[in-house]
Amino acid sequence: AQSVAQPEDQVNVAEGNPLTVKCTYSVSGNPYLFWYVQYPNRGLQFLLKYITGDNLVKGSYGFEAEFNKSQTSFHLKKPSALVSDSALYFCAVRDHNTDKLIFGTGTRLQVFP
Amino acid sequence: GAVVSQHPSWVICKSGTSVKIECRSLDFQATTMFWYRQFPKQSLMLMATSNEGSKATYEQGVEKDKFLINHASLTLSTLTVTSAHPEDSSFYICSAGPRIHRGGELFFGEGSRLTVL
């Protein structure tokens, strides 16, 4: 079965510092991986995805993620964090058979001024 | 990106009543839509897959008679919480995408917060 794991419930980072939100995956076959962000009482916003091609994927709001097949990871990164980046981040994997999106448990990012 | 609209954003109802939540794809057709439920400070739990013109597919443990899903057109899916009780209070989110069968991303509605008194 497809699954993703987000090992950190919360990540704290100072504004201006680089940030990393971790995600590892377990899939059979080639993974379709996604990152979404959720602000309070809102739906999810798509950030970026990896389907195939370059391992480094660039997305919205300056975020990027690196697909690492050997480590089965897809960590989300940003070179310089903003206070407005504070939100809940979800990693997800697509089930090829059903098109369902399977989410991780989420990581709350807090960026301090 | 594609736009998914959800209505209402929030609803308060009395125990025992039924509540309908609509999910619309505004600029694309969606043969498949997904309904999620999110509890406070928790991840999204997939409830069911809504299929246009056919019955929805429910996840294990989700009561199909409790959560009625209708996908009557290529742009509209509805979730009806029947005989709602306080434990049904939650944040319900729908999603869809124009190219999901080819690896495209899903787009999410803004969510509907249901409070059952």
Short mmCIF file of C-alpha atoms in Angstrom, two decimals, chain B:
data_model
loop_
_atom_site.label_atom_id
_atom_site.label_comp_id
_atom_site.label_asym_id
_atom_site.label_seq_id
_atom_site.Cartn_x
_atom_site.Cartn_y
_atom_site.Cartn_z
CA GLY B 1 -4.57 26.42 -11.21
CA ALA B 2 -8.01 24.92 -11.46
CA VAL B 3 -10.70 26.16 -9.11
CA VAL B 4 -12.83 24.04 -6.81
CA SER B 5 -15.61 25.80 -4.96
CA GLN B 6 -17.27 24.49 -1.84
CA HIS B 7 -20.45 25.70 -0.20
CA PRO B 8 -21.34 26.47 2.52
CA SER B 9 -18.14 27.51 4.26
CA TRP B 10 -19.66 26.86 7.60
CA VAL B 11 -22.94 25.54 8.88
CA ILE B 12 -24.50 25.05 12.28
CA CYS B 13 -27.37 22.66 12.63
CA LYS B 14 -29.39 20.90 15.26
CA SER B 15 -28.86 17.26 16.07
CA GLY B 16 -31.02 15.03 13.89
CA THR B 17 -31.17 17.31 10.89
CA SER B 18 -29.48 16.75 7.54
CA VAL B 19 -26.92 19.02 5.97
CA LYS B 20 -25.87 19.20 2.33
CA ILE B 21 -22.44 20.39 1.21
CA GLU B 22 -21.76 21.20 -2.43
CA CYS B 23 -18.50 20.88 -4.30
CA ARG B 24 -18.15 22.41 -7.75
CA SER B 25 -15.36 22.41 -10.28
CA LEU B 26 -15.58 25.87 -11.80
CA ASP B 27 -13.30 25.71 -14.82
CA PHE B 28 -12.99 22.04 -15.62
CA GLN B 29 -15.01 18.87 -15.73
CA ALA B 30 -14.46 16.31 -13.03
CA THR B 31 -15.55 12.72 -13.44
CA THR B 32 -14.05 12.00 -10.06
CA MET B 33 -14.13 14.04 -6.88
CA PHE B 34 -12.85 13.15 -3.44
CA TRP B 35 -14.35 13.96 -0.05
CA TYR B 36 -12.14 14.31 3.00
CA ARG B 37 -12.79 14.90 6.65
CA GLN B 38 -10.37 16.66 8.95
CA PHE B 39 -10.47 16.69 12.72
CA PRO B 40 -8.75 19.47 14.67
CA LYS B 41 -4.99 19.29 14.42
CA GLN B 42 -5.17 16.10 12.41
CA SER B 43 -4.55 15.01 8.88
CA LEU B 44 -7.12 14.56 6.16
CA MET B 45 -9.07 11.34 6.17
CA LEU B 46 -10.43 10.24 2.82
CA MET B 47 -14.11 9.44 3.19
CA ALA B 48 -15.16 8.54 -0.31
CA THR B 49 -14.55 8.85 -4.01
CA SER B 50 -17.39 10.44 -5.90
CA ASN B 51 -17.90 9.15 -9.44
CA GLU B 52 -20.01 10.99 -11.98
CA GLY B 53 -22.97 8.92 -13.03
CA SER B 54 -22.31 6.04 -10.69
CA LYS B 55 -22.21 5.19 -7.02
CA ALA B 56 -19.59 6.62 -4.76
CA THR B 57 -16.85 4.42 -3.40
CA TYR B 58 -16.58 4.66 0.37
CA GLU B 59 -13.51 4.06 2.48
CA GLN B 60 -13.57 1.40 5.09
CA GLY B 61 -15.38 2.50 8.21
CA VAL B 62 -17.34 5.30 6.55
CA GLU B 63 -21.09 4.83 6.75
CA LYS B 64 -22.57 5.23 3.29
CA ASP B 65 -26.07 5.75 4.67
CA LYS B 66 -24.81 8.47 6.93
CA PHE B 67 -22.76 10.33 4.36
CA LEU B 68 -24.71 10.37 1.11
CA ILE B 69 -22.75 11.37 -1.96
CA ASN B 70 -24.26 12.35 -5.26
CA HIS B 71 -22.26 13.25 -8.36
CA ALA B 72 -25.00 14.19 -10.76
CA SER B 73 -22.98 16.22 -13.22
CA LEU B 74 -19.41 16.68 -14.36
CA THR B 75 -19.04 19.80 -12.23
CA LEU B 76 -20.98 19.06 -9.06
CA SER B 77 -20.73 16.59 -6.23
CA THR B 78 -22.74 16.83 -3.04
CA LEU B 79 -22.18 15.35 0.40
CA THR B 80 -25.23 15.06 2.64
CA VAL B 81 -24.69 14.34 6.30
CA THR B 82 -27.93 12.67 7.31
CA SER B 83 -29.36 12.79 10.82
CA ALA B 84 -26.33 14.69 11.99
CA HIS B 85 -25.04 14.27 15.52
CA PRO B 86 -22.41 16.22 17.46
CA GLU B 87 -19.75 13.64 16.62
CA ASP B 88 -20.23 14.51 12.95
CA SER B 89 -18.95 18.00 13.65
CA SER B 90 -15.83 18.38 11.56
CA PHE B 91 -14.17 20.14 8.66
CA TYR B 92 -15.16 18.59 5.35
CA ILE B 93 -13.06 19.23 2.26
CA CYS B 94 -13.61 18.18 -1.32
CA SER B 95 -11.06 17.93 -4.10
CA ALA B 96 -10.87 17.35 -7.82
CA GLY B 97 -8.54 17.92 -10.73
CA PRO B 98 -8.71 18.19 -14.51
CA ARG B 99 -5.95 15.69 -15.22
CA ILE B 100 -5.80 13.42 -12.20
CA HIS B 101 -5.79 10.29 -14.34
CA ARG B 102 -2.53 11.47 -15.89
CA GLY B 103 -0.70 12.45 -12.73
CA GLY B 104 -2.17 15.91 -12.40
CA GLU B 105 -2.56 17.50 -9.00
CA LEU B 106 -5.77 17.73 -7.06
CA PHE B 107 -7.26 21.08 -6.19
CA PHE B 108 -9.15 21.56 -2.99
CA GLY B 109 -12.20 23.48 -1.99
CA GLU B 110 -12.01 25.90 0.91
CA GLY B 111 -13.69 23.43 3.19
CA SER B 112 -16.97 23.37 5.07
CA ARG B 113 -17.01 23.51 8.83
CA LEU B 114 -19.98 21.65 10.24
CA THR B 115 -21.04 22.15 13.83
CA VAL B 116 -23.87 20.00 15.12
CA LEU B 117 -25.47 21.21 18.33
#
